[in-house]
GROMACS .gro file of C-alpha atoms in nm:
model
  432
    1MET     CA    1   7.538   8.260  24.803
    2LYS     CA    2   7.545   7.998  25.077
    3LEU     CA    3   7.201   7.862  25.159
    4SER     CA    4   7.085   7.629  25.433
    5GLY     CA    5   6.765   7.489  25.576
    6TRP     CA    6   6.640   7.588  25.920
    7GLY     CA    7   6.848   7.314  26.083
    8ARG     CA    8   7.171   7.466  25.942
    9TYR     CA    9   7.333   7.122  25.937
   10LEU     CA   10   7.335   7.104  25.556
   11SER     CA   11   7.413   7.392  25.321
   12ALA     CA   12   7.488   7.458  24.954
   13GLU     CA   13   7.622   7.727  24.726
   14SER     CA   14   7.312   7.837  24.539
   15GLN     CA   15   7.237   8.099  24.276
   16PRO     CA   16   6.916   8.301  24.338
   17LEU     CA   17   6.702   8.333  24.025
   18PHE     CA   18   6.505   8.657  24.043
   19PHE     CA   19   6.205   8.726  23.821
   20ARG     CA   20   5.968   9.016  23.756
   21ASP     CA   21   5.664   8.844  23.612
   22THR     CA   22   5.534   8.516  23.475
   23ALA     CA   23   5.732   8.547  23.152
   24SER     CA   24   6.064   8.602  23.326
   25LEU     CA   25   5.986   8.322  23.573
   26ALA     CA   26   5.927   8.087  23.277
   27GLN     CA   27   6.255   8.201  23.127
   28GLN     CA   28   6.440   8.120  23.450
   29VAL     CA   29   6.275   7.778  23.475
   30ARG     CA   30   6.372   7.690  23.117
   31GLY     CA   31   6.724   7.824  23.145
   32CYS     CA   32   6.875   7.716  23.478
   33ILE     CA   33   6.898   7.361  23.600
   34PRO     CA   34   6.884   7.209  23.850
   35LEU     CA   35   6.659   7.440  24.045
   36ILE     CA   36   6.411   7.434  24.329
   37ALA     CA   37   6.167   7.687  24.475
   38PHE     CA   38   6.277   7.837  24.807
   39GLY     CA   39   6.016   7.986  25.040
   40ASN     CA   40   6.105   8.124  25.382
   41GLY     CA   41   6.375   7.868  25.461
   42ARG     CA   42   6.178   7.681  25.730
   43SER     CA   43   6.212   7.329  25.598
   44TYR     CA   44   6.483   7.182  25.815
   45GLY     CA   45   6.707   6.975  25.590
   46ASP     CA   46   6.807   6.982  25.222
   47SER     CA   47   6.468   6.972  25.048
   48ALA     CA   48   6.500   7.335  24.926
   49LEU     CA   49   6.873   7.332  24.848
   50ALA     CA   50   7.001   7.320  24.490
   51ALA     CA   51   7.259   7.487  24.266
   52ASN     CA   52   6.985   7.737  24.167
   53HIS     CA   53   6.684   7.847  24.367
   54LEU     CA   54   6.378   8.064  24.308
   55PRO     CA   55   6.316   8.300  24.604
   56MET     CA   56   5.938   8.264  24.619
   57GLN     CA   57   5.868   8.558  24.845
   58GLN     CA   58   5.879   8.761  24.525
   59LEU     CA   59   5.519   8.636  24.490
   60LYS     CA   60   5.350   8.772  24.803
   61ARG     CA   61   5.022   8.933  24.705
   62MET     CA   62   4.683   8.837  24.842
   63LEU     CA   63   4.447   8.838  24.546
   64ALA     CA   64   4.089   8.767  24.653
   65PHE     CA   65   3.874   8.660  24.948
   66GLU     CA   66   3.517   8.531  24.953
   67GLU     CA   67   3.359   8.631  25.282
   68ALA     CA   68   3.068   8.391  25.233
   69THR     CA   69   3.285   8.079  25.204
   70GLY     CA   70   3.625   8.173  25.349
   71LEU     CA   71   3.803   8.102  25.019
   72LEU     CA   72   4.132   8.294  25.001
   73THR     CA   73   4.337   8.326  24.682
   74CYS     CA   74   4.696   8.443  24.717
   75GLU     CA   75   5.038   8.407  24.562
   76ALA     CA   76   5.258   8.124  24.681
   77GLY     CA   77   5.510   8.342  24.867
   78VAL     CA   78   5.255   8.476  25.118
   79LEU     CA   79   5.338   8.372  25.476
   80LEU     CA   80   5.082   8.209  25.703
   81ALA     CA   81   5.182   8.484  25.947
   82ASP     CA   82   5.051   8.744  25.703
   83ILE     CA   83   4.724   8.554  25.671
   84VAL     CA   84   4.680   8.526  26.048
   85GLU     CA   85   4.756   8.895  26.099
   86SER     CA   86   4.519   9.003  25.822
   87PHE     CA   87   4.228   8.766  25.874
   88LEU     CA   88   4.212   8.673  26.244
   89PRO     CA   89   4.072   9.019  26.334
   90ARG     CA   90   3.802   8.949  26.071
   91GLY     CA   91   3.715   8.614  26.231
   92TRP     CA   92   3.909   8.376  26.007
   93PHE     CA   93   4.205   8.144  26.073
   94PRO     CA   94   4.401   7.888  25.866
   95MET     CA   95   4.211   7.560  25.866
   96ILE     CA   96   4.539   7.369  25.895
   97THR     CA   97   4.858   7.520  26.034
   98PRO     CA   98   5.188   7.362  26.143
   99GLY     CA   99   5.387   7.467  26.450
  100THR     CA  100   5.523   7.779  26.280
  101LYS     CA  101   5.337   8.049  26.090
  102LEU     CA  102   5.662   8.163  25.925
  103ILE     CA  103   5.617   7.941  25.619
  104THR     CA  104   5.489   8.029  25.275
  105VAL     CA  105   5.166   7.898  25.127
  106GLY     CA  106   5.369   7.729  24.855
  107GLY     CA  107   5.581   7.557  25.118
  108ALA     CA  108   5.268   7.444  25.303
  109ILE     CA  109   5.145   7.275  24.984
  110ALA     CA  110   5.482   7.130  24.883
  111SER     CA  111   5.522   6.976  25.229
  112ASP     CA  112   5.148   6.906  25.270
  113VAL     CA  113   5.191   7.027  25.626
  114HIS     CA  114   4.976   6.908  25.912
  115GLY     CA  115   4.881   7.056  26.244
  116LYS     CA  116   4.750   6.971  26.586
  117ASN     CA  117   4.413   6.887  26.429
  118HIS     CA  118   4.522   6.627  26.175
  119HIS     CA  119   4.321   6.356  26.352
  120ILE     CA  120   4.009   6.562  26.272
  121VAL     CA  121   4.073   6.747  25.941
  122GLY     CA  122   4.388   6.604  25.781
  123CYS     CA  123   4.669   6.783  25.593
  124PHE     CA  124   4.686   7.129  25.435
  125SER     CA  125   4.578   6.980  25.101
  126GLU     CA  126   4.235   6.914  25.252
  127CYS     CA  127   4.156   7.287  25.255
  128LEU     CA  128   4.288   7.341  24.899
  129ASP     CA  129   4.049   7.424  24.619
  130HIS     CA  130   4.317   7.450  24.349
  131PHE     CA  131   4.659   7.593  24.270
  132LEU     CA  132   4.852   7.713  23.965
  133LEU     CA  133   5.172   7.525  23.882
  134MET     CA  134   5.447   7.621  23.637
  135SER     CA  135   5.588   7.313  23.467
  136ALA     CA  136   5.936   7.244  23.329
  137ASP     CA  137   5.853   7.399  22.990
  138GLY     CA  138   5.718   7.722  23.142
  139SER     CA  139   5.352   7.634  23.087
  140ILE     CA  140   5.105   7.687  23.369
  141LYS     CA  141   4.858   7.421  23.480
  142ARG     CA  142   4.559   7.459  23.711
  143CYS     CA  143   4.558   7.164  23.952
  144SER     CA  144   4.281   7.033  24.176
  145ARG     CA  145   4.118   6.700  24.253
  146ARG     CA  146   3.924   6.743  23.926
  147GLU     CA  147   4.178   6.918  23.700
  148ASN     CA  148   4.515   6.749  23.650
  149PRO     CA  149   4.451   6.526  23.953
  150GLU     CA  150   4.778   6.334  23.916
  151LEU     CA  151   4.977   6.657  23.938
  152PHE     CA  152   4.763   6.767  24.232
  153HIS     CA  153   4.835   6.451  24.429
  154ALA     CA  154   5.204   6.455  24.335
  155THR     CA  155   5.252   6.824  24.418
  156CYS     CA  156   5.086   6.813  24.762
  157GLY     CA  157   5.376   6.673  24.963
  158GLY     CA  158   5.601   6.657  24.657
  159MET     CA  159   5.869   6.887  24.804
  160GLY     CA  160   5.869   7.126  24.508
  161LEU     CA  161   5.975   6.855  24.260
  162THR     CA  162   5.671   6.883  24.030
  163GLY     CA  163   5.709   7.250  23.935
  164VAL     CA  164   5.673   7.600  24.075
  165ILE     CA  165   5.356   7.663  24.275
  166MET     CA  166   5.259   8.018  24.180
  167GLN     CA  167   4.928   8.083  24.354
  168ALA     CA  168   4.665   7.890  24.546
  169SER     CA  169   4.302   7.909  24.654
  170PHE     CA  170   4.217   7.751  24.987
  171TYR     CA  171   3.960   7.778  25.265
  172LEU     CA  172   4.004   7.948  25.601
  173LYS     CA  173   3.789   7.851  25.901
  174PRO     CA  174   3.563   8.092  26.093
  175VAL     CA  175   3.656   8.158  26.457
  176ARG     CA  176   3.496   8.371  26.728
  177SER     CA  177   3.798   8.444  26.945
  178SER     CA  178   4.173   8.489  26.928
  179THR     CA  179   4.220   8.274  27.239
  180ILE     CA  180   4.221   7.900  27.303
  181GLU     CA  181   4.055   7.707  27.585
  182GLN     CA  182   4.344   7.475  27.675
  183THR     CA  183   4.337   7.163  27.891
  184THR     CA  184   4.667   7.010  28.008
  185ILE     CA  185   4.687   6.646  28.113
  186LYS     CA  186   4.999   6.539  28.300
  187THR     CA  187   5.093   6.174  28.249
  188ALA     CA  188   5.341   5.957  28.437
  189ASN     CA  189   5.451   5.722  28.157
  190LEU     CA  190   5.394   5.622  27.795
  191HIS     CA  191   5.096   5.401  27.880
  192GLU     CA  192   4.917   5.695  28.044
  193THR     CA  193   5.015   5.924  27.755
  194PHE     CA  194   4.855   5.696  27.497
  195ALA     CA  195   4.546   5.651  27.714
  196ALA     CA  196   4.512   6.031  27.744
  197PHE     CA  197   4.536   6.078  27.367
  198GLU     CA  198   4.260   5.824  27.316
  199GLU     CA  199   4.040   5.976  27.586
  200TYR     CA  200   4.071   6.329  27.442
  201GLN     CA  201   4.076   6.243  27.069
  202GLY     CA  202   3.745   6.424  27.021
  203GLN     CA  203   3.915   6.756  27.098
  204PRO     CA  204   3.985   6.959  26.780
  205TYR     CA  205   4.350   7.023  26.866
  206SER     CA  206   4.594   6.804  27.058
  207VAL     CA  207   4.971   6.778  27.102
  208ALA     CA  208   5.202   6.641  27.372
  209TRP     CA  209   5.547   6.740  27.489
  210ILE     CA  210   5.727   6.424  27.595
  211ASP     CA  211   6.034   6.380  27.816
  212CYS     CA  212   6.258   6.187  27.577
  213LEU     CA  213   6.530   6.120  27.838
  214ALA     CA  214   6.303   5.969  28.104
  215ARG     CA  215   6.368   5.602  28.176
  216GLY     CA  216   6.218   5.305  28.356
  217ASP     CA  217   5.873   5.366  28.503
  218LYS     CA  218   5.885   5.728  28.380
  219LEU     CA  219   5.956   5.642  28.017
  220GLY     CA  220   5.720   5.843  27.796
  221ARG     CA  221   5.593   6.080  28.064
  222ALA     CA  222   5.436   6.384  27.901
  223LEU     CA  223   5.221   6.694  27.911
  224LEU     CA  224   4.928   6.656  27.671
  225MET     CA  225   4.771   6.987  27.565
  226VAL     CA  226   4.426   6.980  27.402
  227GLY     CA  227   4.188   7.261  27.321
  228ASP     CA  228   3.977   7.466  27.084
  229PHE     CA  229   3.902   7.830  27.005
  230ALA     CA  230   3.702   8.001  27.278
  231GLU     CA  231   3.342   8.084  27.189
  232ASP     CA  232   3.356   8.421  27.362
  233GLY     CA  233   3.620   8.691  27.391
  234ASN     CA  234   3.745   8.911  27.111
  235LEU     CA  235   3.941   8.885  26.789
  236GLU     CA  236   4.221   9.123  26.880
  237TYR     CA  237   4.561   8.999  26.768
  238ARG     CA  238   4.907   9.138  26.827
  239PRO     CA  239   5.190   8.920  26.690
  240GLY     CA  240   5.458   8.817  26.941
  241GLY     CA  241   5.824   8.760  26.867
  242THR     CA  242   6.012   9.014  27.076
  243LEU     CA  243   6.289   8.780  27.193
  244ASN     CA  244   6.595   8.711  26.981
  245VAL     CA  245   6.896   8.478  26.989
  246PRO     CA  246   7.162   8.715  26.850
  247VAL     CA  247   7.453   8.468  26.824
  248ASP     CA  248   7.521   8.096  26.810
  249PHE     CA  249   7.524   7.929  27.150
  250PRO     CA  250   7.846   7.746  27.246
  251THR     CA  251   7.830   7.383  27.140
  252LEU     CA  252   7.868   7.257  27.495
  253THR     CA  253   7.561   7.447  27.617
  254LEU     CA  254   7.336   7.161  27.513
  255ASN     CA  255   7.427   6.829  27.667
  256SER     CA  256   7.250   6.543  27.841
  257PHE     CA  257   7.268   6.723  28.177
  258SER     CA  258   7.118   7.051  28.056
  259VAL     CA  259   6.847   6.870  27.859
  260LYS     CA  260   6.759   6.656  28.160
  261ALA     CA  261   6.742   6.967  28.379
  262PHE     CA  262   6.522   7.147  28.126
  263ASN     CA  263   6.292   6.848  28.091
  264ALA     CA  264   6.254   6.817  28.467
  265VAL     CA  265   6.164   7.185  28.504
  266TYR     CA  266   5.926   7.180  28.206
  267TYR     CA  267   5.750   6.867  28.332
  268ALA     CA  268   5.716   7.014  28.681
  269ARG     CA  269   5.555   7.334  28.557
  270ALA     CA  270   5.219   7.161  28.524
  271GLY     CA  271   5.028   7.050  28.829
  272SER     CA  272   4.929   6.688  28.866
  273GLY     CA  273   4.624   6.555  28.687
  274VAL     CA  274   4.419   6.784  28.464
  275SER     CA  275   4.435   7.166  28.454
  276HIS     CA  276   4.264   7.434  28.246
  277ARG     CA  277   4.354   7.782  28.127
  278ARG     CA  278   4.294   8.023  27.840
  279VAL     CA  279   4.595   8.101  27.617
  280GLY     CA  280   4.664   8.313  27.308
  281ILE     CA  281   4.690   8.155  26.967
  282ASP     CA  282   5.063   8.228  26.934
  283GLY     CA  283   5.136   8.047  27.260
  284PHE     CA  284   4.920   7.750  27.161
  285PHE     CA  285   5.004   7.712  26.792
  286TYR     CA  286   5.341   7.886  26.747
  287PRO     CA  287   5.541   7.892  27.073
  288LEU     CA  288   5.884   7.891  26.907
  289ASP     CA  289   5.798   8.177  26.671
  290ALA     CA  290   5.823   8.405  26.975
  291ILE     CA  291   6.202   8.359  26.969
  292ARG     CA  292   6.366   8.486  26.653
  293ASN     CA  293   6.664   8.280  26.532
  294TRP     CA  294   6.597   8.007  26.790
  295ASN     CA  295   6.792   7.767  26.566
  296ARG     CA  296   7.113   7.936  26.691
  297ILE     CA  297   7.059   7.767  27.028
  298TYR     CA  298   7.203   7.451  26.872
  299GLY     CA  299   7.534   7.615  26.783
  300LYS     CA  300   7.726   7.656  26.459
  301ARG     CA  301   7.707   7.290  26.362
  302GLY     CA  302   7.330   7.311  26.349
  303PHE     CA  303   7.076   7.043  26.431
  304VAL     CA  304   6.845   6.785  26.280
  305GLN     CA  305   6.476   6.774  26.349
  306TYR     CA  306   6.381   6.411  26.313
  307GLN     CA  307   6.011   6.334  26.276
  308PHE     CA  308   5.869   5.990  26.215
  309ILE     CA  309   5.524   5.837  26.225
  310LEU     CA  310   5.413   5.485  26.315
  311PRO     CA  311   5.079   5.315  26.246
  312LYS     CA  312   4.844   5.317  26.540
  313THR     CA  313   4.859   4.940  26.587
  314ALA     CA  314   5.237   4.954  26.626
  315GLY     CA  315   5.259   5.293  26.793
  316TYR     CA  316   5.301   5.197  27.157
  317GLU     CA  317   5.559   4.923  27.118
  318GLY     CA  318   5.749   5.111  26.846
  319LEU     CA  319   5.765   5.436  27.038
  320LYS     CA  320   5.871   5.250  27.350
  321GLN     CA  321   6.168   5.096  27.172
  322ILE     CA  322   6.267   5.419  27.001
  323LEU     CA  323   6.246   5.620  27.323
  324GLN     CA  324   6.457   5.357  27.500
  325LYS     CA  325   6.722   5.386  27.228
  326ILE     CA  326   6.724   5.766  27.244
  327SER     CA  327   6.736   5.769  27.621
  328ALA     CA  328   7.026   5.520  27.622
  329SER     CA  329   7.217   5.734  27.367
  330GLY     CA  330   7.204   6.042  27.591
  331MET     CA  331   7.133   6.257  27.284
  332GLY     CA  332   6.818   6.406  27.420
  333SER     CA  333   6.607   6.687  27.283
  334PHE     CA  334   6.443   6.996  27.429
  335LEU     CA  335   6.174   6.955  27.172
  336ALA     CA  336   6.001   6.619  27.169
  337VAL     CA  337   5.650   6.646  27.034
  338LEU     CA  338   5.403   6.358  27.010
  339LYS     CA  339   5.089   6.386  26.796
  340LEU     CA  340   4.787   6.177  26.706
  341TYR     CA  341   4.696   6.144  26.334
  342GLY     CA  342   4.393   6.051  26.131
  343PRO     CA  343   4.389   5.845  25.809
  344ALA     CA  344   4.642   5.896  25.526
  345ASN     CA  345   4.534   6.084  25.212
  346LYS     CA  346   4.584   6.002  24.843
  347ASN     CA  347   4.885   6.226  24.785
  348TYR     CA  348   5.189   6.030  24.674
  349LEU     CA  349   5.442   6.159  24.929
  350SER     CA  350   5.232   6.305  25.211
  351PHE     CA  351   5.371   6.212  25.548
  352PRO     CA  352   5.076   6.135  25.778
  353LEU     CA  353   4.909   5.800  25.828
  354GLU     CA  354   4.670   5.693  26.102
  355GLY     CA  355   4.887   5.664  26.409
  356TYR     CA  356   5.134   5.861  26.619
  357SER     CA  357   5.432   6.075  26.523
  358LEU     CA  358   5.723   6.197  26.731
  359ALA     CA  359   5.938   6.501  26.638
  360LEU     CA  360   6.273   6.557  26.807
  361ASP     CA  361   6.551   6.814  26.775
  362PHE     CA  362   6.903   6.670  26.792
  363LYS     CA  363   7.211   6.888  26.808
  364MET     CA  364   7.458   6.784  26.539
  365GLN     CA  365   7.732   6.591  26.717
  366PRO     CA  366   7.951   6.284  26.664
  367GLY     CA  367   7.742   5.967  26.651
  368LEU     CA  368   7.414   6.139  26.564
  369VAL     CA  369   7.397   6.029  26.200
  370GLU     CA  370   7.457   5.671  26.311
  371LEU     CA  371   7.185   5.699  26.577
  372LEU     CA  372   6.936   5.835  26.320
  373ALA     CA  373   7.016   5.545  26.087
  374GLU     CA  374   6.932   5.305  26.369
  375LEU     CA  375   6.608   5.493  26.434
  376ASP     CA  376   6.527   5.471  26.060
  377GLN     CA  377   6.558   5.094  26.082
  378LEU     CA  378   6.316   5.079  26.375
  379VAL     CA  379   6.072   5.312  26.199
  380VAL     CA  380   6.075   5.090  25.890
  381GLU     CA  381   6.045   4.777  26.102
  382TYR     CA  382   5.724   4.915  26.251
  383ARG     CA  383   5.594   5.019  25.903
  384GLY     CA  384   5.638   5.390  25.958
  385ARG     CA  385   5.816   5.671  25.771
  386VAL     CA  386   6.001   5.999  25.819
  387PHE     CA  387   5.875   6.348  25.728
  388LEU     CA  388   6.054   6.480  25.418
  389ALA     CA  389   6.019   6.846  25.526
  390LYS     CA  390   6.237   6.764  25.830
  391ASP     CA  391   6.461   6.499  25.675
  392ALA     CA  392   6.835   6.552  25.635
  393THR     CA  393   6.990   6.207  25.668
  394THR     CA  394   6.753   5.926  25.569
  395GLY     CA  395   6.886   5.673  25.320
  396ARG     CA  396   6.711   5.577  24.997
  397GLU     CA  397   6.622   5.224  25.108
  398SER     CA  398   6.452   5.335  25.431
  399PHE     CA  399   6.271   5.611  25.247
  400GLU     CA  400   6.134   5.380  24.978
  401LYS     CA  401   6.004   5.131  25.233
  402GLY     CA  402   5.810   5.408  25.403
  403TYR     CA  403   5.651   5.561  25.092
  404PRO     CA  404   5.476   5.294  24.881
  405ASN     CA  405   5.368   5.543  24.609
  406VAL     CA  406   5.718   5.667  24.531
  407GLU     CA  407   5.732   5.485  24.193
  408ARG     CA  408   5.414   5.663  24.077
  409PHE     CA  409   5.577   5.991  24.176
  410ARG     CA  410   5.896   5.907  23.985
  411ALA     CA  411   5.703   5.794  23.678
  412LEU     CA  412   5.506   6.120  23.665
  413ARG     CA  413   5.825   6.323  23.698
  414ARG     CA  414   5.985   6.133  23.412
  415SER     CA  415   5.681   6.153  23.185
  416LEU     CA  416   5.665   6.534  23.213
  417GLY     CA  417   6.040   6.595  23.210
  418LEU     CA  418   6.026   6.739  23.560
  419ASN     CA  419   6.320   6.528  23.674
  420GLN     CA  420   6.537   6.713  23.419
  421VAL     CA  421   6.473   7.053  23.583
  422PHE     CA  422   6.343   7.040  23.940
  423ASN     CA  423   6.588   6.878  24.177
  424SER     CA  424   6.724   6.934  24.526
  425LEU     CA  425   7.000   6.780  24.733
  426GLN     CA  426   6.729   6.574  24.899
  427SER     CA  427   6.583   6.448  24.570
  428GLN     CA  428   6.930   6.343  24.457
  429ARG     CA  429   6.996   6.167  24.789
  430LEU     CA  430   6.665   5.979  24.776
  431GLY     CA  431   6.665   5.912  24.401
  432LEU     CA  432   6.348   6.111  24.335
   0.00000   0.00000   0.00000
């Protein structure tokens, strides 16, 4: 069958490896190479593409929950959406969640995902107690910061290249409401945007939409949204997602004119200065999940979501140069999301470091790969790196400069024979 990531730019013929239980899973792992675990297909590029894949939603049971501590144990194929739907009415919510709840728990660990609260609580691995990992020989290891710590730090952010994550135990956070008290700060340029992030960095959640095609005095203008769960209200929750994109949009639908028009309308929707309102959690955390198959908006050729991070000390100047290059290219993006991050963790390939990241969606078109290569060079120059869960084009040299622990990751893979079994198109491209 033909398989692709969410961006649909890259695809591969891939054999699904079905299994009934642990024994048959071990048999598949020992018998079919190369292979990679495949969750719900929400990583954007080629990190979950291989000649053989394990459809992980075969493991989708919730196993135990400790009401006193919020510790949930579930199989790796459970979606964050299932957790939100089951536990929000009981007053619990994922401690760390990315911008979509349509990912599996195993995918959250393999990508060590982060959310709008990284500057406060860090990556998904921070809420992990332990997980069970099937190795290349079919054996199962329990991994935590105390048990098999090297495997723990290599697996969190390791893009599925250290084995098959089978189940995990992690903490949820208590909440009192299913709504968010949101504050929106409208900024006129990049200088004001950075100043607003610093002023509101004490807020638990923060994220900014940025107009990536604005130029001159308006370069970097943005809407910064910050907030936290309301203390009052109720815990009622009804999942959204009624809209659908039934077919691929024509390629010409997205162009510099339509993106500029969209950006102008989106920027104008907020009043000047600071405004407040109460919003639902889906609107605050998962706005794109409301539109099924939204990736079809970018047409049959697909798109690349490019996300990079720069250290805080280089963030302003680096982002200024990168935004100028994007604006000059005319290859703008509807989605341009700026976030503030806290310190890096000890995981070998986790993406975040203390600074700012920008995520952009680019329609696949002539000249895009060359533009992304130029952006890679700027990212490296400013001592940053790209997010592997979004990556589809980065070269090995740029990747290695951004991830100083990559040799430790490679050495562990070699020592356990993992590099002989678990591989993806991305791992082959980056020499992992």
